[in-house]
């Protein structure tokens, strides 16, 4: 190879490297979070926990239906939730390969409670309170849904169940640790906690970021995460609402979301066929919060549900 040809090829290689490095389509995009659960979570069989989740979810629906609080298939808010879920769910396998096998389900409970959750195995529930009282836009609903789905994808419930059993079982468990002993049966014992499980602040922050990522890939504006948590703060009253009880403070949470939004905004922009620079300014109804709409069913919506 001549010296001139060598120099020419080298120049081409350098130029190509600069092109690939600068290409937004080829650069690493999205949030930088470790997918899946921790090594500790492996101590609880996923199948056992998911089986228990199916049973608890079915019981919740049965209770709600008996009280007239389970939204019917044609309910406009439920249709809206399921439409949003159908856009988000194809992007879940990136974070947990088993998600493509889960029997995902979305339901709506008519309750004033400001809450939503996703149980292990993809069982999602929203309460009308979180939609009505916060006047959520589709983008904001997607941020809530993405956050809750992220808990299931990252197997936070499985990890906390495993840690709880390790703590409670003590020396008797350590003697059977390497053979796993009765851990499979223990998973069923913690099932009653699945709908009221409180995650750590680290888990909540991780769910914020993973949820932001999958919602942006589904075509929902990640900037809505900021207005969502502003709304959450506006209805907190004298103390944290149930949905926020173990979450990071509003100030630190919003600061972290603002730091992460540039990492996912290109994903959202691409779904619109635009560059980030071409995106219009984000607008929300955050300044238009008022009393939740009242109707004849409001008295029923306050009826307690097992959680």
PDB file of C-alpha atoms in Angstrom:
ATOM      1  CA  UNK A   1       0.000   0.000   0.000  1.00  0.00           C
ATOM      2  CA  UNK A   2       1.434   3.373  -0.996  1.00  0.00           C
ATOM      3  CA  UNK A   3       1.945   6.080   1.577  1.00  0.00           C
ATOM      4  CA  UNK A   4      -0.563   8.315  -0.248  1.00  0.00           C
ATOM      5  CA  UNK A   5      -3.253   5.567  -0.306  1.00  0.00           C
ATOM      6  CA  UNK A   6      -2.666   4.832   3.372  1.00  0.00           C
ATOM      7  CA  UNK A   7      -3.153   8.492   4.260  1.00  0.00           C
ATOM      8  CA  UNK A   8      -6.303   8.678   2.128  1.00  0.00           C
ATOM      9  CA  UNK A   9      -7.886   5.629   3.821  1.00  0.00           C
ATOM     10  CA  UNK A  10      -6.949   6.971   7.222  1.00  0.00           C
ATOM     11  CA  UNK A  11      -8.621  10.287   6.458  1.00  0.00           C
ATOM     12  CA  UNK A  12     -11.765   8.469   5.280  1.00  0.00           C
ATOM     13  CA  UNK A  13     -11.824   6.384   8.471  1.00  0.00           C
ATOM     14  CA  UNK A  14     -11.498   9.471  10.673  1.00  0.00           C
ATOM     15  CA  UNK A  15     -14.247  11.266   8.774  1.00  0.00           C
ATOM     16  CA  UNK A  16     -16.527   8.220   9.015  1.00  0.00           C
ATOM     17  CA  UNK A  17     -15.871   7.982  12.724  1.00  0.00           C
ATOM     18  CA  UNK A  18     -16.823  11.587  13.207  1.00  0.00           C
ATOM     19  CA  UNK A  19     -19.983  11.070  11.150  1.00  0.00           C
ATOM     20  CA  UNK A  20     -21.104   8.033  13.145  1.00  0.00           C
ATOM     21  CA  UNK A  21     -20.275   9.690  16.454  1.00  0.00           C
ATOM     22  CA  UNK A  22     -22.242  12.783  15.551  1.00  0.00           C
ATOM     23  CA  UNK A  23     -25.276  10.983  14.127  1.00  0.00           C
ATOM     24  CA  UNK A  24     -28.250  11.216  16.524  1.00  0.00           C
ATOM     25  CA  UNK A  25     -29.781   8.128  14.918  1.00  0.00           C
ATOM     26  CA  UNK A  26     -26.717   6.032  15.783  1.00  0.00           C
ATOM     27  CA  UNK A  27     -25.748   7.569  19.107  1.00  0.00           C
ATOM     28  CA  UNK A  28     -26.829   5.925  22.335  1.00  0.00           C
ATOM     29  CA  UNK A  29     -30.225   7.352  23.223  1.00  0.00           C
ATOM     30  CA  UNK A  30     -32.537   6.999  26.151  1.00  0.00           C
ATOM     31  CA  UNK A  31     -31.844   6.747  29.852  1.00  0.00           C
ATOM     32  CA  UNK A  32     -28.882   4.897  31.300  1.00  0.00           C
ATOM     33  CA  UNK A  33     -30.481   2.452  33.739  1.00  0.00           C
ATOM     34  CA  UNK A  34     -29.653  -1.201  34.331  1.00  0.00           C
ATOM     35  CA  UNK A  35     -32.501  -3.371  32.952  1.00  0.00           C
ATOM     36  CA  UNK A  36     -34.134  -6.105  35.007  1.00  0.00           C
ATOM     37  CA  UNK A  37     -34.016  -6.988  38.680  1.00  0.00           C
ATOM     38  CA  UNK A  38     -31.052  -7.376  41.014  1.00  0.00           C
ATOM     39  CA  UNK A  39     -29.364 -10.646  41.956  1.00  0.00           C
ATOM     40  CA  UNK A  40     -31.308 -10.630  45.225  1.00  0.00           C
ATOM     41  CA  UNK A  41     -34.621 -10.660  43.363  1.00  0.00           C
ATOM     42  CA  UNK A  42     -33.699 -14.014  41.836  1.00  0.00           C
ATOM     43  CA  UNK A  43     -34.302 -15.594  45.240  1.00  0.00           C
ATOM     44  CA  UNK A  44     -38.047 -15.218  44.663  1.00  0.00           C
ATOM     45  CA  UNK A  45     -39.366 -17.147  41.631  1.00  0.00           C
ATOM     46  CA  UNK A  46     -40.925 -14.644  39.232  1.00  0.00           C
ATOM     47  CA  UNK A  47     -43.644 -17.090  38.236  1.00  0.00           C
ATOM     48  CA  UNK A  48     -44.807 -17.515  41.835  1.00  0.00           C
ATOM     49  CA  UNK A  49     -45.061 -13.783  42.412  1.00  0.00           C
ATOM     50  CA  UNK A  50     -46.847 -13.200  39.116  1.00  0.00           C
ATOM     51  CA  UNK A  51     -49.325 -15.992  39.866  1.00  0.00           C
ATOM     52  CA  UNK A  52     -50.146 -14.337  43.169  1.00  0.00           C
ATOM     53  CA  UNK A  53     -50.499 -10.982  41.423  1.00  0.00           C
ATOM     54  CA  UNK A  54     -53.054 -12.474  39.020  1.00  0.00           C
ATOM     55  CA  UNK A  55     -55.093 -13.739  41.971  1.00  0.00           C
ATOM     56  CA  UNK A  56     -54.981 -10.423  43.844  1.00  0.00           C
ATOM     57  CA  UNK A  57     -55.805  -8.430  40.739  1.00  0.00           C
ATOM     58  CA  UNK A  58     -58.801 -10.664  40.029  1.00  0.00           C
ATOM     59  CA  UNK A  59     -59.994 -10.179  43.616  1.00  0.00           C
ATOM     60  CA  UNK A  60     -59.642  -6.404  43.320  1.00  0.00           C
ATOM     61  CA  UNK A  61     -61.711  -6.397  40.131  1.00  0.00           C
ATOM     62  CA  UNK A  62     -64.336  -8.627  41.727  1.00  0.00           C
ATOM     63  CA  UNK A  63     -64.647  -6.311  44.744  1.00  0.00           C
ATOM     64  CA  UNK A  64     -64.815  -3.220  42.572  1.00  0.00           C
ATOM     65  CA  UNK A  65     -67.425  -4.753  40.284  1.00  0.00           C
ATOM     66  CA  UNK A  66     -69.566  -5.797  43.266  1.00  0.00           C
ATOM     67  CA  UNK A  67     -69.622  -2.152  44.416  1.00  0.00           C
ATOM     68  CA  UNK A  68     -70.263  -0.796  40.936  1.00  0.00           C
ATOM     69  CA  UNK A  69     -66.818   0.790  40.828  1.00  0.00           C
ATOM     70  CA  UNK A  70     -65.206  -1.165  37.986  1.00  0.00           C
ATOM     71  CA  UNK A  71     -65.335   0.777  34.717  1.00  0.00           C
ATOM     72  CA  UNK A  72     -67.012  -1.056  31.861  1.00  0.00           C
ATOM     73  CA  UNK A  73     -65.348  -1.865  28.557  1.00  0.00           C
ATOM     74  CA  UNK A  74     -66.973   1.105  26.807  1.00  0.00           C
ATOM     75  CA  UNK A  75     -66.082   3.655  29.508  1.00  0.00           C
ATOM     76  CA  UNK A  76     -64.401   6.541  27.695  1.00  0.00           C
ATOM     77  CA  UNK A  77     -61.629   6.903  30.277  1.00  0.00           C
ATOM     78  CA  UNK A  78     -60.868   3.180  30.192  1.00  0.00           C
ATOM     79  CA  UNK A  79     -60.776   3.244  26.388  1.00  0.00           C
ATOM     80  CA  UNK A  80     -58.326   6.129  26.657  1.00  0.00           C
ATOM     81  CA  UNK A  81     -56.103   4.267  29.129  1.00  0.00           C
ATOM     82  CA  UNK A  82     -56.023   1.125  26.999  1.00  0.00           C
ATOM     83  CA  UNK A  83     -55.198   3.122  23.874  1.00  0.00           C
ATOM     84  CA  UNK A  84     -52.222   4.692  25.655  1.00  0.00           C
ATOM     85  CA  UNK A  85     -51.123   1.298  27.000  1.00  0.00           C
ATOM     86  CA  UNK A  86     -51.269  -0.237  23.526  1.00  0.00           C
ATOM     87  CA  UNK A  87     -48.712   2.316  22.364  1.00  0.00           C
ATOM     88  CA  UNK A  88     -46.406   1.885  25.356  1.00  0.00           C
ATOM     89  CA  UNK A  89     -46.363  -1.904  25.731  1.00  0.00           C
ATOM     90  CA  UNK A  90     -44.433  -2.731  22.520  1.00  0.00           C
ATOM     91  CA  UNK A  91     -41.459  -0.879  24.040  1.00  0.00           C
ATOM     92  CA  UNK A  92     -41.320  -2.838  27.289  1.00  0.00           C
ATOM     93  CA  UNK A  93     -39.275  -5.842  26.097  1.00  0.00           C
ATOM     94  CA  UNK A  94     -36.192  -3.615  25.863  1.00  0.00           C
ATOM     95  CA  UNK A  95     -36.202  -3.542  29.659  1.00  0.00           C
ATOM     96  CA  UNK A  96     -37.454  -7.037  30.444  1.00  0.00           C
ATOM     97  CA  UNK A  97     -37.535  -9.802  27.846  1.00  0.00           C
ATOM     98  CA  UNK A  98     -40.286 -11.637  29.718  1.00  0.00           C
ATOM     99  CA  UNK A  99     -42.648  -8.676  29.317  1.00  0.00           C
ATOM    100  CA  UNK A 100     -43.644  -9.840  25.844  1.00  0.00           C
ATOM    101  CA  UNK A 101     -45.108 -12.978  27.444  1.00  0.00           C
ATOM    102  CA  UNK A 102     -47.073 -11.252  30.209  1.00  0.00           C
ATOM    103  CA  UNK A 103     -50.893 -11.188  29.943  1.00  0.00           C
ATOM    104  CA  UNK A 104     -51.092  -7.402  30.211  1.00  0.00           C
ATOM    105  CA  UNK A 105     -54.340  -5.957  31.495  1.00  0.00           C
ATOM    106  CA  UNK A 106     -55.560  -2.400  32.131  1.00  0.00           C
ATOM    107  CA  UNK A 107     -58.568  -1.542  34.287  1.00  0.00           C
ATOM    108  CA  UNK A 108     -60.087   1.569  35.820  1.00  0.00           C
ATOM    109  CA  UNK A 109     -61.500   1.855  39.349  1.00  0.00           C
ATOM    110  CA  UNK A 110     -64.023   4.619  40.103  1.00  0.00           C
ATOM    111  CA  UNK A 111     -62.472   6.035  43.240  1.00  0.00           C
ATOM    112  CA  UNK A 112     -61.380   9.511  44.341  1.00  0.00           C
ATOM    113  CA  UNK A 113     -58.000   8.113  45.339  1.00  0.00           C
ATOM    114  CA  UNK A 114     -55.077   9.641  43.460  1.00  0.00           C
ATOM    115  CA  UNK A 115     -53.286   6.448  42.610  1.00  0.00           C
ATOM    116  CA  UNK A 116     -52.291   3.913  39.958  1.00  0.00           C
ATOM    117  CA  UNK A 117     -50.195   0.755  39.989  1.00  0.00           C
ATOM    118  CA  UNK A 118     -48.826  -2.074  37.884  1.00  0.00           C
ATOM    119  CA  UNK A 119     -48.458  -5.430  39.610  1.00  0.00           C
ATOM    120  CA  UNK A 120     -45.860  -8.066  38.647  1.00  0.00           C
ATOM    121  CA  UNK A 121     -46.751  -9.661  35.341  1.00  0.00           C
ATOM    122  CA  UNK A 122     -48.388  -6.560  33.851  1.00  0.00           C
ATOM    123  CA  UNK A 123     -51.622  -6.033  35.808  1.00  0.00           C
ATOM    124  CA  UNK A 124     -52.357  -2.286  35.608  1.00  0.00           C
ATOM    125  CA  UNK A 125     -55.012  -0.301  37.472  1.00  0.00           C
ATOM    126  CA  UNK A 126     -55.785   3.407  37.454  1.00  0.00           C
ATOM    127  CA  UNK A 127     -58.151   5.216  39.811  1.00  0.00           C
ATOM    128  CA  UNK A 128     -60.417   7.904  38.386  1.00  0.00           C
ATOM    129  CA  UNK A 129     -59.183  10.317  41.058  1.00  0.00           C
ATOM    130  CA  UNK A 130     -55.742  10.617  39.509  1.00  0.00           C
ATOM    131  CA  UNK A 131     -57.216  11.434  36.103  1.00  0.00           C
ATOM    132  CA  UNK A 132     -60.022  13.758  37.208  1.00  0.00           C
ATOM    133  CA  UNK A 133     -58.406  15.672  40.045  1.00  0.00           C
ATOM    134  CA  UNK A 134     -55.177  16.299  38.149  1.00  0.00           C
ATOM    135  CA  UNK A 135     -56.930  16.832  34.794  1.00  0.00           C
ATOM    136  CA  UNK A 136     -54.304  14.646  33.151  1.00  0.00           C
ATOM    137  CA  UNK A 137     -53.491  14.994  29.468  1.00  0.00           C
ATOM    138  CA  UNK A 138     -52.662  11.873  27.436  1.00  0.00           C
ATOM    139  CA  UNK A 139     -48.954  12.699  27.731  1.00  0.00           C
ATOM    140  CA  UNK A 140     -49.251  12.963  31.517  1.00  0.00           C
ATOM    141  CA  UNK A 141     -51.206   9.712  31.769  1.00  0.00           C
ATOM    142  CA  UNK A 142     -48.426   8.084  29.742  1.00  0.00           C
ATOM    143  CA  UNK A 143     -45.867   9.348  32.271  1.00  0.00           C
ATOM    144  CA  UNK A 144     -47.831   7.800  35.160  1.00  0.00           C
ATOM    145  CA  UNK A 145     -48.390   4.572  33.258  1.00  0.00           C
ATOM    146  CA  UNK A 146     -44.778   4.369  32.139  1.00  0.00           C
ATOM    147  CA  UNK A 147     -43.632   4.865  35.731  1.00  0.00           C
ATOM    148  CA  UNK A 148     -45.889   2.107  37.074  1.00  0.00           C
ATOM    149  CA  UNK A 149     -45.030  -0.293  34.253  1.00  0.00           C
ATOM    150  CA  UNK A 150     -41.351   0.373  34.943  1.00  0.00           C
ATOM    151  CA  UNK A 151     -41.754  -0.985  38.479  1.00  0.00           C
ATOM    152  CA  UNK A 152     -42.918  -4.284  36.984  1.00  0.00           C
ATOM    153  CA  UNK A 153     -40.237  -4.322  34.276  1.00  0.00           C
ATOM    154  CA  UNK A 154     -37.475  -3.667  36.800  1.00  0.00           C
ATOM    155  CA  UNK A 155     -38.990  -6.281  39.135  1.00  0.00           C
ATOM    156  CA  UNK A 156     -38.973  -3.950  42.105  1.00  0.00           C
ATOM    157  CA  UNK A 157     -41.724  -5.904  43.898  1.00  0.00           C
ATOM    158  CA  UNK A 158     -39.784  -9.132  43.460  1.00  0.00           C
ATOM    159  CA  UNK A 159     -36.636  -7.527  44.827  1.00  0.00           C
ATOM    160  CA  UNK A 160     -38.360  -6.046  47.853  1.00  0.00           C
ATOM    161  CA  UNK A 161     -40.125  -9.337  48.556  1.00  0.00           C
ATOM    162  CA  UNK A 162     -36.797 -11.164  48.442  1.00  0.00           C
ATOM    163  CA  UNK A 163     -35.130  -8.639  50.748  1.00  0.00           C
ATOM    164  CA  UNK A 164     -38.053  -8.820  53.146  1.00  0.00           C
ATOM    165  CA  UNK A 165     -37.884 -12.597  53.325  1.00  0.00           C
ATOM    166  CA  UNK A 166     -34.127 -12.568  53.832  1.00  0.00           C
ATOM    167  CA  UNK A 167     -34.540 -10.099  56.692  1.00  0.00           C
ATOM    168  CA  UNK A 168     -37.440 -11.887  58.362  1.00  0.00           C
ATOM    169  CA  UNK A 169     -36.239 -15.435  57.984  1.00  0.00           C
ATOM    170  CA  UNK A 170     -32.904 -14.862  59.774  1.00  0.00           C
ATOM    171  CA  UNK A 171     -30.626 -17.747  60.680  1.00  0.00           C
ATOM    172  CA  UNK A 172     -33.077 -20.483  59.738  1.00  0.00           C
ATOM    173  CA  UNK A 173     -33.137 -19.161  56.195  1.00  0.00           C
ATOM    174  CA  UNK A 174     -29.366 -18.805  56.000  1.00  0.00           C
ATOM    175  CA  UNK A 175     -29.001 -22.528  56.723  1.00  0.00           C
ATOM    176  CA  UNK A 176     -30.923 -23.309  53.524  1.00  0.00           C
ATOM    177  CA  UNK A 177     -29.777 -20.296  51.525  1.00  0.00           C
ATOM    178  CA  UNK A 178     -27.785 -22.081  48.861  1.00  0.00           C
ATOM    179  CA  UNK A 179     -30.528 -24.633  48.300  1.00  0.00           C
ATOM    180  CA  UNK A 180     -33.170 -21.883  48.280  1.00  0.00           C
ATOM    181  CA  UNK A 181     -35.240 -23.896  50.767  1.00  0.00           C
ATOM    182  CA  UNK A 182     -38.807 -22.633  51.018  1.00  0.00           C
ATOM    183  CA  UNK A 183     -38.289 -19.347  49.204  1.00  0.00           C
ATOM    184  CA  UNK A 184     -40.712 -20.375  46.481  1.00  0.00           C
ATOM    185  CA  UNK A 185     -43.468 -20.772  49.058  1.00  0.00           C
ATOM    186  CA  UNK A 186     -42.428 -17.551  50.777  1.00  0.00           C
ATOM    187  CA  UNK A 187     -43.187 -15.673  47.566  1.00  0.00           C
ATOM    188  CA  UNK A 188     -46.824 -16.631  47.956  1.00  0.00           C
ATOM    189  CA  UNK A 189     -46.758 -15.403  51.538  1.00  0.00           C
ATOM    190  CA  UNK A 190     -45.825 -11.861  50.525  1.00  0.00           C
ATOM    191  CA  UNK A 191     -48.501 -11.764  47.848  1.00  0.00           C
ATOM    192  CA  UNK A 192     -50.928  -9.908  50.087  1.00  0.00           C
ATOM    193  CA  UNK A 193     -48.571  -6.901  49.996  1.00  0.00           C
ATOM    194  CA  UNK A 194     -48.477  -6.522  46.222  1.00  0.00           C
ATOM    195  CA  UNK A 195     -51.082  -3.783  45.853  1.00  0.00           C
ATOM    196  CA  UNK A 196     -49.923  -1.737  48.822  1.00  0.00           C
ATOM    197  CA  UNK A 197     -46.193  -2.286  48.422  1.00  0.00           C
ATOM    198  CA  UNK A 198     -44.072   0.785  49.083  1.00  0.00           C
ATOM    199  CA  UNK A 199     -40.966   0.983  46.959  1.00  0.00           C
ATOM    200  CA  UNK A 200     -37.736   2.632  48.038  1.00  0.00           C
ATOM    201  CA  UNK A 201     -36.870   6.097  46.815  1.00  0.00           C
ATOM    202  CA  UNK A 202     -34.180   4.550  44.651  1.00  0.00           C
ATOM    203  CA  UNK A 203     -36.768   2.306  43.018  1.00  0.00           C
ATOM    204  CA  UNK A 204     -39.083   5.259  42.484  1.00  0.00           C
ATOM    205  CA  UNK A 205     -36.347   7.314  40.839  1.00  0.00           C
ATOM    206  CA  UNK A 206     -35.431   4.377  38.605  1.00  0.00           C
ATOM    207  CA  UNK A 207     -39.085   3.933  37.619  1.00  0.00           C
ATOM    208  CA  UNK A 208     -39.266   7.637  36.739  1.00  0.00           C
ATOM    209  CA  UNK A 209     -36.412   7.255  34.268  1.00  0.00           C
ATOM    210  CA  UNK A 210     -37.439   3.939  32.695  1.00  0.00           C
ATOM    211  CA  UNK A 211     -41.012   5.188  32.425  1.00  0.00           C
ATOM    212  CA  UNK A 212     -39.793   8.369  30.763  1.00  0.00           C
ATOM    213  CA  UNK A 213     -37.880   6.281  28.220  1.00  0.00           C
ATOM    214  CA  UNK A 214     -40.686   3.915  27.202  1.00  0.00           C
ATOM    215  CA  UNK A 215     -43.304   6.679  27.070  1.00  0.00           C
ATOM    216  CA  UNK A 216     -41.068   8.788  24.805  1.00  0.00           C
ATOM    217  CA  UNK A 217     -40.476   5.827  22.486  1.00  0.00           C
ATOM    218  CA  UNK A 218     -44.261   5.397  22.321  1.00  0.00           C
ATOM    219  CA  UNK A 219     -44.690   8.961  21.091  1.00  0.00           C
ATOM    220  CA  UNK A 220     -45.613  10.742  24.330  1.00  0.00           C
ATOM    221  CA  UNK A 221     -43.929  14.025  25.175  1.00  0.00           C
ATOM    222  CA  UNK A 222     -41.452  13.477  28.042  1.00  0.00           C
ATOM    223  CA  UNK A 223     -41.765  17.144  28.986  1.00  0.00           C
ATOM    224  CA  UNK A 224     -45.163  16.176  30.408  1.00  0.00           C
ATOM    225  CA  UNK A 225     -43.328  14.517  33.301  1.00  0.00           C
ATOM    226  CA  UNK A 226     -42.586  17.984  34.695  1.00  0.00           C
ATOM    227  CA  UNK A 227     -46.175  19.212  34.575  1.00  0.00           C
ATOM    228  CA  UNK A 228     -47.367  15.884  35.984  1.00  0.00           C
ATOM    229  CA  UNK A 229     -45.311  16.276  39.154  1.00  0.00           C
ATOM    230  CA  UNK A 230     -46.188  19.949  39.415  1.00  0.00           C
ATOM    231  CA  UNK A 231     -49.820  18.853  39.456  1.00  0.00           C
ATOM    232  CA  UNK A 232     -49.069  16.166  42.014  1.00  0.00           C
ATOM    233  CA  UNK A 233     -47.560  18.810  44.269  1.00  0.00           C
ATOM    234  CA  UNK A 234     -50.549  21.111  43.819  1.00  0.00           C
ATOM    235  CA  UNK A 235     -52.991  18.584  45.296  1.00  0.00           C
ATOM    236  CA  UNK A 236     -50.779  17.356  48.136  1.00  0.00           C
ATOM    237  CA  UNK A 237     -52.437  19.545  50.762  1.00  0.00           C
ATOM    238  CA  UNK A 238     -50.943  19.334  54.243  1.00  0.00           C
ATOM    239  CA  UNK A 239     -49.124  16.075  53.585  1.00  0.00           C
ATOM    240  CA  UNK A 240     -48.057  13.730  50.795  1.00  0.00           C
ATOM    241  CA  UNK A 241     -50.818  11.932  48.945  1.00  0.00           C
ATOM    242  CA  UNK A 242     -50.724   8.144  48.796  1.00  0.00           C
ATOM    243  CA  UNK A 243     -49.079   8.094  45.387  1.00  0.00           C
ATOM    244  CA  UNK A 244     -46.201  10.228  46.673  1.00  0.00           C
ATOM    245  CA  UNK A 245     -45.648   8.687  50.096  1.00  0.00           C
ATOM    246  CA  UNK A 246     -42.255   7.141  49.379  1.00  0.00           C
ATOM    247  CA  UNK A 247     -41.269   9.167  46.336  1.00  0.00           C
ATOM    248  CA  UNK A 248     -38.402  11.657  46.128  1.00  0.00           C
ATOM    249  CA  UNK A 249     -39.354  15.225  46.943  1.00  0.00           C
ATOM    250  CA  UNK A 250     -40.987  17.191  44.174  1.00  0.00           C
ATOM    251  CA  UNK A 251     -38.031  19.551  43.800  1.00  0.00           C
ATOM    252  CA  UNK A 252     -35.368  16.858  43.485  1.00  0.00           C
ATOM    253  CA  UNK A 253     -37.574  14.690  41.280  1.00  0.00           C
ATOM    254  CA  UNK A 254     -38.311  17.493  38.821  1.00  0.00           C
ATOM    255  CA  UNK A 255     -34.633  18.469  38.747  1.00  0.00           C
ATOM    256  CA  UNK A 256     -33.638  14.910  37.810  1.00  0.00           C
ATOM    257  CA  UNK A 257     -36.359  14.659  35.166  1.00  0.00           C
ATOM    258  CA  UNK A 258     -35.236  17.963  33.639  1.00  0.00           C
ATOM    259  CA  UNK A 259     -31.700  16.581  33.506  1.00  0.00           C
ATOM    260  CA  UNK A 260     -32.856  13.398  31.767  1.00  0.00           C
ATOM    261  CA  UNK A 261     -35.378  14.831  29.298  1.00  0.00           C
ATOM    262  CA  UNK A 262     -32.693  15.787  26.712  1.00  0.00           C
ATOM    263  CA  UNK A 263     -31.710  12.097  26.580  1.00  0.00           C
ATOM    264  CA  UNK A 264     -35.197  10.977  25.554  1.00  0.00           C
ATOM    265  CA  UNK A 265     -36.514  13.985  23.638  1.00  0.00           C
ATOM    266  CA  UNK A 266     -34.918  12.727  20.379  1.00  0.00           C
ATOM    267  CA  UNK A 267     -36.859   9.460  20.775  1.00  0.00           C
ATOM    268  CA  UNK A 268     -40.104  11.387  21.048  1.00  0.00           C
ATOM    269  CA  UNK A 269     -39.220  13.768  18.209  1.00  0.00           C
ATOM    270  CA  UNK A 270     -38.525  10.849  15.881  1.00  0.00           C
ATOM    271  CA  UNK A 271     -42.054   9.482  16.402  1.00  0.00           C
ATOM    272  CA  UNK A 272     -43.301  12.834  15.076  1.00  0.00           C
ATOM    273  CA  UNK A 273     -40.946  12.830  12.104  1.00  0.00           C
ATOM    274  CA  UNK A 274     -39.108  15.849  13.498  1.00  0.00           C
ATOM    275  CA  UNK A 275     -35.815  16.856  14.992  1.00  0.00           C
ATOM    276  CA  UNK A 276     -35.723  18.129  18.559  1.00  0.00           C
ATOM    277  CA  UNK A 277     -35.245  21.670  17.238  1.00  0.00           C
ATOM    278  CA  UNK A 278     -38.471  21.368  15.225  1.00  0.00           C
ATOM    279  CA  UNK A 279     -40.642  20.370  18.181  1.00  0.00           C
ATOM    280  CA  UNK A 280     -43.199  23.003  19.174  1.00  0.00           C
ATOM    281  CA  UNK A 281     -43.103  24.379  22.731  1.00  0.00           C
ATOM    282  CA  UNK A 282     -44.749  22.059  25.224  1.00  0.00           C
ATOM    283  CA  UNK A 283     -48.122  23.173  26.500  1.00  0.00           C
ATOM    284  CA  UNK A 284     -50.207  21.685  29.289  1.00  0.00           C
ATOM    285  CA  UNK A 285     -53.287  22.540  31.320  1.00  0.00           C
ATOM    286  CA  UNK A 286     -51.224  22.686  34.505  1.00  0.00           C
ATOM    287  CA  UNK A 287     -52.395  26.227  35.264  1.00  0.00           C
ATOM    288  CA  UNK A 288     -56.030  25.249  34.803  1.00  0.00           C
ATOM    289  CA  UNK A 289     -56.385  22.957  37.813  1.00  0.00           C
ATOM    290  CA  UNK A 290     -59.672  23.315  39.613  1.00  0.00           C
ATOM    291  CA  UNK A 291     -62.189  21.172  41.485  1.00  0.00           C
ATOM    292  CA  UNK A 292     -62.693  17.720  39.995  1.00  0.00           C
ATOM    293  CA  UNK A 293     -65.926  17.351  38.001  1.00  0.00           C
ATOM    294  CA  UNK A 294     -68.852  16.218  40.161  1.00  0.00           C
ATOM    295  CA  UNK A 295     -71.591  13.848  39.084  1.00  0.00           C
ATOM    296  CA  UNK A 296     -74.177  11.540  40.569  1.00  0.00           C
ATOM    297  CA  UNK A 297     -71.654   8.773  41.018  1.00  0.00           C
ATOM    298  CA  UNK A 298     -69.260  10.706  43.246  1.00  0.00           C
ATOM    299  CA  UNK A 299     -70.682   9.309  46.484  1.00  0.00           C
ATOM    300  CA  UNK A 300     -70.034   5.760  45.268  1.00  0.00           C
ATOM    301  CA  UNK A 301     -66.520   6.672  44.207  1.00  0.00           C
ATOM    302  CA  UNK A 302     -65.536   7.299  47.793  1.00  0.00           C
ATOM    303  CA  UNK A 303     -66.365   3.717  48.801  1.00  0.00           C
ATOM    304  CA  UNK A 304     -63.318   1.973  50.274  1.00  0.00           C
ATOM    305  CA  UNK A 305     -61.552  -0.768  48.363  1.00  0.00           C
ATOM    306  CA  UNK A 306     -59.124  -3.369  49.640  1.00  0.00           C
ATOM    307  CA  UNK A 307     -55.607  -2.167  48.902  1.00  0.00           C
TER     308      UNK A 307
END
